[in-house]
XYZ file of N, CA and C in Angstrom:
552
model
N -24.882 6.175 -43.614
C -24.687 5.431 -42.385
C -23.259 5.653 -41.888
N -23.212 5.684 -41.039
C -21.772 5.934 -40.229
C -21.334 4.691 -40.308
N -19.518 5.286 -40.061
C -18.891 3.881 -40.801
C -18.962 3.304 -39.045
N -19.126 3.913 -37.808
C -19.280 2.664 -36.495
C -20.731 2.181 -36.467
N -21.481 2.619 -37.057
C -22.824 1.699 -36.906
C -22.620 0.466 -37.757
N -21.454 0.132 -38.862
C -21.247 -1.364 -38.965
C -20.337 -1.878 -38.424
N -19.863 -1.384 -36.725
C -19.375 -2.178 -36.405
C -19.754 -2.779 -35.098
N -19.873 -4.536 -35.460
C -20.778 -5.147 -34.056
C -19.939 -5.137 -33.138
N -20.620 -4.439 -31.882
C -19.758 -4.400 -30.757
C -20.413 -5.671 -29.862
N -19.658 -6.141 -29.038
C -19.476 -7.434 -28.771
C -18.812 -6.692 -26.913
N -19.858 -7.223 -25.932
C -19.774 -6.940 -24.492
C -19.322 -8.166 -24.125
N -18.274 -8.033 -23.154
C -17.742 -9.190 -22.169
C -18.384 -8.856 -20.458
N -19.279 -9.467 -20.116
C -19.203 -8.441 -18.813
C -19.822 -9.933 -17.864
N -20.058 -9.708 -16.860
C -20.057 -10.634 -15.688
C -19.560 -10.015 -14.301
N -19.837 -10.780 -13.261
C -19.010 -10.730 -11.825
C -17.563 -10.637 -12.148
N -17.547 -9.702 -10.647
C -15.617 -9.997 -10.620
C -15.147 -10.986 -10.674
N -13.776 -11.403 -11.551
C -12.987 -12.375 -11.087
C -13.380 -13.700 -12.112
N -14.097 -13.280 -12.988
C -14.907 -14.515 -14.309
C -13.692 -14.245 -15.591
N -12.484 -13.306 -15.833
C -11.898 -14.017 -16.713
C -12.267 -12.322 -17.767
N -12.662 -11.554 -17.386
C -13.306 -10.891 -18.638
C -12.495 -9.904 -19.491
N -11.475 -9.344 -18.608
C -10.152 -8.792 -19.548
C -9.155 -9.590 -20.710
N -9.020 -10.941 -19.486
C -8.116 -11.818 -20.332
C -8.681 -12.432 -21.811
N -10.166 -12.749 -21.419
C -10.903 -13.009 -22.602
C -10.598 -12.022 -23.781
N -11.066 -10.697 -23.357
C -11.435 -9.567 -24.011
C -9.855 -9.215 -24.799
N -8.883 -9.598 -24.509
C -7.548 -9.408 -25.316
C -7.313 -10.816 -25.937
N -8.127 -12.028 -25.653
C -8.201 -13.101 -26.725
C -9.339 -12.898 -27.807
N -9.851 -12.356 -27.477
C -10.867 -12.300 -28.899
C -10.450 -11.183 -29.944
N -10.140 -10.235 -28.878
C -9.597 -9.078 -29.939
C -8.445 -9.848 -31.176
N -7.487 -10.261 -30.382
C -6.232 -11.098 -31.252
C -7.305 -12.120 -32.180
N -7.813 -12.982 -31.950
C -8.294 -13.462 -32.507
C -9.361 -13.128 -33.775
N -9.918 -12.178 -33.328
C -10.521 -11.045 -34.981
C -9.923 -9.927 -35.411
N -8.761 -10.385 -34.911
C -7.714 -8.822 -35.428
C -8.417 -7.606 -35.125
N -8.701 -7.239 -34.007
C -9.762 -5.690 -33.950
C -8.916 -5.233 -33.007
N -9.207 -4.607 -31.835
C -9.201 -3.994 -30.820
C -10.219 -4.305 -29.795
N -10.114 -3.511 -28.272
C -10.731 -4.005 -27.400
C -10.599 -2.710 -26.663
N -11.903 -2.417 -25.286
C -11.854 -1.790 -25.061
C -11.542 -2.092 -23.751
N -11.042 -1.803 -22.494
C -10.359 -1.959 -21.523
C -11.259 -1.370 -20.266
N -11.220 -1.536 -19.202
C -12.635 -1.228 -18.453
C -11.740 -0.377 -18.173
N -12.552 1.310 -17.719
C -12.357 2.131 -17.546
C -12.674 1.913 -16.100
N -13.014 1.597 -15.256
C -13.599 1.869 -14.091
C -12.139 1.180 -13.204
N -11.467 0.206 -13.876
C -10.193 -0.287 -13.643
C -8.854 0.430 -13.354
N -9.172 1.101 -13.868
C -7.651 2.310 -13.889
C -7.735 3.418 -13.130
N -9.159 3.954 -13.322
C -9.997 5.339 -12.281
C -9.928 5.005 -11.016
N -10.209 3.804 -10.618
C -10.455 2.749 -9.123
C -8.769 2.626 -8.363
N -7.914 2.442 -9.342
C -6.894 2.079 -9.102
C -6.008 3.552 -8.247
N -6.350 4.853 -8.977
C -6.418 5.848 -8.315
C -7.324 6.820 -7.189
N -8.117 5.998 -6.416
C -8.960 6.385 -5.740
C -7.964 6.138 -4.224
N -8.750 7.025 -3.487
C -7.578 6.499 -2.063
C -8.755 6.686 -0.719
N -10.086 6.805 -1.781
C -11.128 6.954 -0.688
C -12.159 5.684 -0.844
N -13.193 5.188 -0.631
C -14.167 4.823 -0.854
C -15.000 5.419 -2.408
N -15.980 4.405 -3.740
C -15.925 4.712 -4.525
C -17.308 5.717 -4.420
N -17.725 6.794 -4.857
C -18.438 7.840 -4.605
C -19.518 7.951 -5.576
N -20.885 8.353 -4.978
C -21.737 8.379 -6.455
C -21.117 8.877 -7.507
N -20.519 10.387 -7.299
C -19.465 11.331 -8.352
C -18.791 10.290 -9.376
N -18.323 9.176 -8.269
C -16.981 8.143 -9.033
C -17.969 7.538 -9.767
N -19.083 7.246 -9.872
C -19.970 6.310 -10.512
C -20.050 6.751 -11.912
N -20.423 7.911 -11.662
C -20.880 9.014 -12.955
C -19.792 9.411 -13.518
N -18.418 9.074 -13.174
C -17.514 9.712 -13.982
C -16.896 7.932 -14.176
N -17.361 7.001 -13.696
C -16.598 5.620 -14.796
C -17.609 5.655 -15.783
N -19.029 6.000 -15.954
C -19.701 5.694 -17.041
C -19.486 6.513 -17.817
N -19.215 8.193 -17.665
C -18.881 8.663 -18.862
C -17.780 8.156 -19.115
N -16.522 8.355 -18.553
C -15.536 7.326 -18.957
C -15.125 6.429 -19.436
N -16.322 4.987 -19.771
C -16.495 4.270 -20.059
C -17.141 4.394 -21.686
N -17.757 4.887 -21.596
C -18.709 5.154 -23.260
C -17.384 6.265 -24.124
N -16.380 7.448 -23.481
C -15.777 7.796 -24.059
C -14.672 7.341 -24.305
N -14.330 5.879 -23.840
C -13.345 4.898 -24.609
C -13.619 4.141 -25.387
N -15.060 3.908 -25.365
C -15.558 3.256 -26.234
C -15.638 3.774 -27.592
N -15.685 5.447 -27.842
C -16.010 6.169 -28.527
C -14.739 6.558 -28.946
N -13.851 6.549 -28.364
C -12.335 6.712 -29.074
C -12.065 5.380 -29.767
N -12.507 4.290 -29.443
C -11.414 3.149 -29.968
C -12.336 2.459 -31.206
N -13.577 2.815 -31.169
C -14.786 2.114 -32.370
C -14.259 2.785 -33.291
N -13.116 3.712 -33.718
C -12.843 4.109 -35.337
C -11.568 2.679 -35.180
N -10.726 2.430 -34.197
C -9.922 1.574 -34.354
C -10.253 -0.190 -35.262
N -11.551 -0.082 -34.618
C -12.170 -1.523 -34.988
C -12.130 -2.373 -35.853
N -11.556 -3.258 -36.710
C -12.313 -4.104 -37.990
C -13.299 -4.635 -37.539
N -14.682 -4.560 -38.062
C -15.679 -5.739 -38.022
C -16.291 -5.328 -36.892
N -15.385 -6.044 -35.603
C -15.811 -5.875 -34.691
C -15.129 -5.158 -33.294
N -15.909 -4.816 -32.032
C -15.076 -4.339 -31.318
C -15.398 -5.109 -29.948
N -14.717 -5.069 -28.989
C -15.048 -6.302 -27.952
C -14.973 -5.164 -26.780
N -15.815 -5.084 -26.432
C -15.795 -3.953 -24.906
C -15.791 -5.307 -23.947
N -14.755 -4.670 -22.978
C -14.238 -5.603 -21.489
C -15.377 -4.608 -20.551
N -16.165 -5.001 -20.217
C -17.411 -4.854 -19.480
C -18.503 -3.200 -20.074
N -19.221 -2.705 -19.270
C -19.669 -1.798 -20.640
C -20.634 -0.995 -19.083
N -20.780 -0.530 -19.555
C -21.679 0.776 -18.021
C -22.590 0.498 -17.686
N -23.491 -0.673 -17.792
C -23.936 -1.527 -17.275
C -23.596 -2.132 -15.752
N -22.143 -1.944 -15.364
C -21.516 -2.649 -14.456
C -22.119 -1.386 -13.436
N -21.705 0.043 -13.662
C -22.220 1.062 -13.358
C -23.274 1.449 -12.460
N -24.428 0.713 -13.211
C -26.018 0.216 -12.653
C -25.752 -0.512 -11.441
N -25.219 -1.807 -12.212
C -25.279 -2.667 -10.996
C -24.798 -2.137 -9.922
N -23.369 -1.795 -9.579
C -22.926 -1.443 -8.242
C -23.023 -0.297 -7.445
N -23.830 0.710 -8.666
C -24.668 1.821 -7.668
C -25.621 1.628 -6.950
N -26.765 0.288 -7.444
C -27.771 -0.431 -7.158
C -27.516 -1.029 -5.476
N -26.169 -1.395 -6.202
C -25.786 -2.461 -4.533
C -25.163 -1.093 -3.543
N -24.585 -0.599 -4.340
C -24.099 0.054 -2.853
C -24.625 1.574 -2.180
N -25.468 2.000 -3.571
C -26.086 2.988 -2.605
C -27.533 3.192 -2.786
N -28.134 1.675 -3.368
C -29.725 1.583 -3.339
C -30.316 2.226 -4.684
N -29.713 2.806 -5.922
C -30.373 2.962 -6.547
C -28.763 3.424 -7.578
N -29.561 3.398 -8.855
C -28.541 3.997 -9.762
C -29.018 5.520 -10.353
N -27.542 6.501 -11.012
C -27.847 7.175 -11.270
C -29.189 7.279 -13.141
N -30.000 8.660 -12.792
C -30.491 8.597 -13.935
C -29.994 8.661 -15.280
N -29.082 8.953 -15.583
C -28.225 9.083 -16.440
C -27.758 8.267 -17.029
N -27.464 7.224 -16.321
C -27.208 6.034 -16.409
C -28.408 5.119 -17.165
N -28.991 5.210 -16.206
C -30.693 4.718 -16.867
C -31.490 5.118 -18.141
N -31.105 6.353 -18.543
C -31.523 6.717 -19.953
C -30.642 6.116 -21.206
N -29.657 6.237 -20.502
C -28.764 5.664 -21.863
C -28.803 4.016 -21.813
N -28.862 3.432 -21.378
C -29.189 2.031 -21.348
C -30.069 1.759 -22.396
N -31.148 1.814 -22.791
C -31.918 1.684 -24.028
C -31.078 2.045 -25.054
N -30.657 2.882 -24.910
C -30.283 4.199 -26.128
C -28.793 3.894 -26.759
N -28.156 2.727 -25.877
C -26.417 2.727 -26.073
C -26.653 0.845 -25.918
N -27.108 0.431 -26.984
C -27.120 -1.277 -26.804
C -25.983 -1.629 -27.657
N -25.846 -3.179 -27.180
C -24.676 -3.920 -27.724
C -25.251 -5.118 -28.719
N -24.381 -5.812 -30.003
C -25.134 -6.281 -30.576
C -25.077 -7.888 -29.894
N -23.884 -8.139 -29.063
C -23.997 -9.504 -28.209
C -23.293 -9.383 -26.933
N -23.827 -10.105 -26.224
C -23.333 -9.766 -25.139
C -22.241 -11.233 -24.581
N -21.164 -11.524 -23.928
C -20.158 -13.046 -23.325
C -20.553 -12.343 -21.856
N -21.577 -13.707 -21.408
C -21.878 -13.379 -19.602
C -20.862 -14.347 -19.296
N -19.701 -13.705 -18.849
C -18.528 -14.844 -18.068
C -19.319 -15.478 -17.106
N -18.520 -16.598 -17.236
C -19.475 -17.727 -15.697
C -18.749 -17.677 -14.554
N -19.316 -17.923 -13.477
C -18.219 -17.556 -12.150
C -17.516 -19.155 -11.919
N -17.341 -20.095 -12.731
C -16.537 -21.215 -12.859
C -15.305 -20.971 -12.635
N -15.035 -19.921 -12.786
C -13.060 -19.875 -12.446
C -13.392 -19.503 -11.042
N -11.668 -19.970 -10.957
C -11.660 -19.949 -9.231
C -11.161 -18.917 -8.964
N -11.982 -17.397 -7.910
C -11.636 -16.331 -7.533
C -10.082 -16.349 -7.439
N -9.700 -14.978 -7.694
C -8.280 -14.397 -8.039
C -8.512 -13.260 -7.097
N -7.628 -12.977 -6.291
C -7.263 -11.824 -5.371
C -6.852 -10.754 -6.280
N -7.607 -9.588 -5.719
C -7.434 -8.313 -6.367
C -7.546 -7.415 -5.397
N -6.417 -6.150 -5.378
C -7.561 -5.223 -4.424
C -8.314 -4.616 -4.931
N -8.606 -4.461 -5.811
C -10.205 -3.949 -6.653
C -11.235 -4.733 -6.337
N -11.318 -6.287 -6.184
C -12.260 -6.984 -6.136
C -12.926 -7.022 -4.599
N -14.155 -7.232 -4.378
C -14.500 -7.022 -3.154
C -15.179 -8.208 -2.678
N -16.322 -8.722 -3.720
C -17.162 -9.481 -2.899
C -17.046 -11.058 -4.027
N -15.998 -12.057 -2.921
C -16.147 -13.577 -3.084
C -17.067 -14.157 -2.884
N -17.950 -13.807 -2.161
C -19.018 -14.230 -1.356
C -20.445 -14.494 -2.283
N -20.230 -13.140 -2.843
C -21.528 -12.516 -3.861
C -21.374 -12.909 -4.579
N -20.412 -13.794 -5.550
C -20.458 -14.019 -6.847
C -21.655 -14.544 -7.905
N -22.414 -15.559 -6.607
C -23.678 -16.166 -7.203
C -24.702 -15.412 -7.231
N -24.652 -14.136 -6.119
C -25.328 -12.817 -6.018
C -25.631 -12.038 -7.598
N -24.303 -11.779 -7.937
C -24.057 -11.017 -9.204
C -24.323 -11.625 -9.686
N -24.457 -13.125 -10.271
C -24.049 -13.222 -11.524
C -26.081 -13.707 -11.805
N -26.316 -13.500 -10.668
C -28.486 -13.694 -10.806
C -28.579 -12.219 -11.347
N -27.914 -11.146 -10.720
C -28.211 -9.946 -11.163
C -27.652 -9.543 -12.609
N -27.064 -9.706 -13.529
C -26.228 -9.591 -14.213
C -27.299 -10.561 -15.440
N -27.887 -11.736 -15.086
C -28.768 -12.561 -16.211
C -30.381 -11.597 -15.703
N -30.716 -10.956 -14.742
C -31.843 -9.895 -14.917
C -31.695 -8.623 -15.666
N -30.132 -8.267 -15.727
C -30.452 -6.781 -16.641
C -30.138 -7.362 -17.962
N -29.122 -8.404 -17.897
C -29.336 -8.961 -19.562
C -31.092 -9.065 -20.170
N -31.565 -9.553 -19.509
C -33.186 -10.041 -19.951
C -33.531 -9.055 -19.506
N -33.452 -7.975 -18.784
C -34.727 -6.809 -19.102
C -34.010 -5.973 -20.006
N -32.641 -5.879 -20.896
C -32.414 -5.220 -22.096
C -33.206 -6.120 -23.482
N -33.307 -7.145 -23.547
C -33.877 -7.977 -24.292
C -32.727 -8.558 -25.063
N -31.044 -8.728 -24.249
C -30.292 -8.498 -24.775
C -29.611 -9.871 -25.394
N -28.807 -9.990 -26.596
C -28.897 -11.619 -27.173
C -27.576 -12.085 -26.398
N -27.428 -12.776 -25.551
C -26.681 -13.382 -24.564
C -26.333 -14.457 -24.653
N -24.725 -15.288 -24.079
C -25.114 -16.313 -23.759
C -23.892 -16.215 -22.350
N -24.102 -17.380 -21.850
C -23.263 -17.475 -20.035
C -21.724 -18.178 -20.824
N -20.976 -17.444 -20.801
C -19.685 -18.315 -21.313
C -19.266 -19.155 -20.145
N -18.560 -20.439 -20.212
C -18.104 -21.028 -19.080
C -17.247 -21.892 -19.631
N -15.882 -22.388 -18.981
C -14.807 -23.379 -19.239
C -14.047 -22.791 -19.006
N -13.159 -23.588 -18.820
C -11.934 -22.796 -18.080
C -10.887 -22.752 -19.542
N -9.323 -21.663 -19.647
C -8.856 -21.716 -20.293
C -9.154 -21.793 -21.816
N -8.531 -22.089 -22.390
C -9.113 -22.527 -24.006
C -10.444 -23.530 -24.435
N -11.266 -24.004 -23.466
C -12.410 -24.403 -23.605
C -12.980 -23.116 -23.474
N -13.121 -22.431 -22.484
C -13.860 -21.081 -22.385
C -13.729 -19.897 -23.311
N -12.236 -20.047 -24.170
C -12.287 -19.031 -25.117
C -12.691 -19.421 -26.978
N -12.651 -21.175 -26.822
C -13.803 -21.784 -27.732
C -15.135 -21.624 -27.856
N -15.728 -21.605 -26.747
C -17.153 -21.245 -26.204
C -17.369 -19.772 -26.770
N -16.728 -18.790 -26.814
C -16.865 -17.587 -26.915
C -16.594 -17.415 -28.036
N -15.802 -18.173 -28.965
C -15.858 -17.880 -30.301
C -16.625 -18.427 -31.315
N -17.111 -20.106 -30.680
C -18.515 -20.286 -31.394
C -19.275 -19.660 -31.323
N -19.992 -18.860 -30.235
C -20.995 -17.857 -29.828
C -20.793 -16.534 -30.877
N -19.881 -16.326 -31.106
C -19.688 -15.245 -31.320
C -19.998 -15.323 -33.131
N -18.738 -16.429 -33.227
C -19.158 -16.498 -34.652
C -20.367 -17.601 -35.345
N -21.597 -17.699 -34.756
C -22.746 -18.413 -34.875
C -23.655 -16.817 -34.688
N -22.936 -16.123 -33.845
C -24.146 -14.784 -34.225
C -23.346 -13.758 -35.649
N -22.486 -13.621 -35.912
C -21.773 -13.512 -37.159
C -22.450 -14.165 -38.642
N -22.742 -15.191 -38.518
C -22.944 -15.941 -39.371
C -24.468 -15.957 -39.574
N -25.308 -15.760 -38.805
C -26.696 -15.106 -38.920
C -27.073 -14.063 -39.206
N -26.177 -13.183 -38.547
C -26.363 -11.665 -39.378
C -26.190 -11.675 -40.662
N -25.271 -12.038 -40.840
C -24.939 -12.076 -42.606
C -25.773 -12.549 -43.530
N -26.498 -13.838 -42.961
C -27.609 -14.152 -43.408
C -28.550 -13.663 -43.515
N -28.493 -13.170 -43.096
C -30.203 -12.066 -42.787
C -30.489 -11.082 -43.884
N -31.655 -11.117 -44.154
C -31.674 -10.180 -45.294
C -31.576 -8.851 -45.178
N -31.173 -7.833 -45.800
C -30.496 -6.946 -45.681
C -31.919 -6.084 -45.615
N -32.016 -4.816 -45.161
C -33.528 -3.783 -45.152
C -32.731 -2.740 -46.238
């Protein structure tokens, strides 16, 4: 067995503006691991056009090959700050469909839990961020691809250190079941 197939990777993902970086560098500190940093964040940040199917297909590979650099970094666990999933969604919204590529690996590239940030915090200005409006939009879309992955979820919500309590009971209540579980 490969030494990253024991390690549970752990998705932060949600609507813009829910908290999911800041989380994603409290949990890391908090299980001593590492974290993976959204790639689509830094790529975006250098764009000077509108974001392009091309741009779509190059944050998701982008995205899985940071993931794939930093899972030897890991103890235990590794905490990806959103995951190519996001990918889907906003190809979906903005140009009616996502790429296939995208869609195959989705089965094929699962996470073992997923933190659905709640849109309870109060929007933060970004110029990356686009839609205030949509938040309740996303975050219906975001609990449909969770449930059509069959994926073990829960909606994190609270603000500050209530919200990063929430995420560590969750986290370590699915910790603590695995372990339990009998081994195959």
């Amino acid at each position: 067995m490969e030494a990253d197939c024991l390690i549970k990777k752990i998705a932060v993902v949600g609507p813009e503006s829910t908290g999911k970086s800041t989380i994603s560098a409290q949990l890391a500190e908090h299980y001593n691991t590492v974290w993976v940093p959204e790639f689509a964040r830094e790529y975006c940040e250098k764009l000077t056009a509108p974001c392009t199917w091309e741009d779509e297909l190059n944050m998701f590979k982008g995205q899985l090959e940071l993931e794939k650099q930093l899972i030897s970094e890991a103890k235990d666990i590794l905490i990806c700050d959103t995951t190519f999933i996001t990918v889907k969604i906003w190809s979906d919204y903005t140009f009616g469909k996502a790429p296939q590529e995208v869609l195959d690996e989705l089965p094929r590239h699962p996470y073992d839990l997923y933190l659905l940030m709640d849109i309870d915090l109060p929007w933060q200005d970004d110029p990356l961020r686009d839609f205030p409006h949509l938040r309740e939009y996303f975050m219906k879309v975001w609990h449909m691809e969770l449930n059509s992955l069959s994926a073990k979820y829960s909606t994190i919500s609270g603000t500050d250190s209530q919200r990063l309590k929430n995420a560590i009971d969750f986290i370590d209540e699915y910790l603590l079941e695995d372990k339990l579980k009998p081994k195959q």
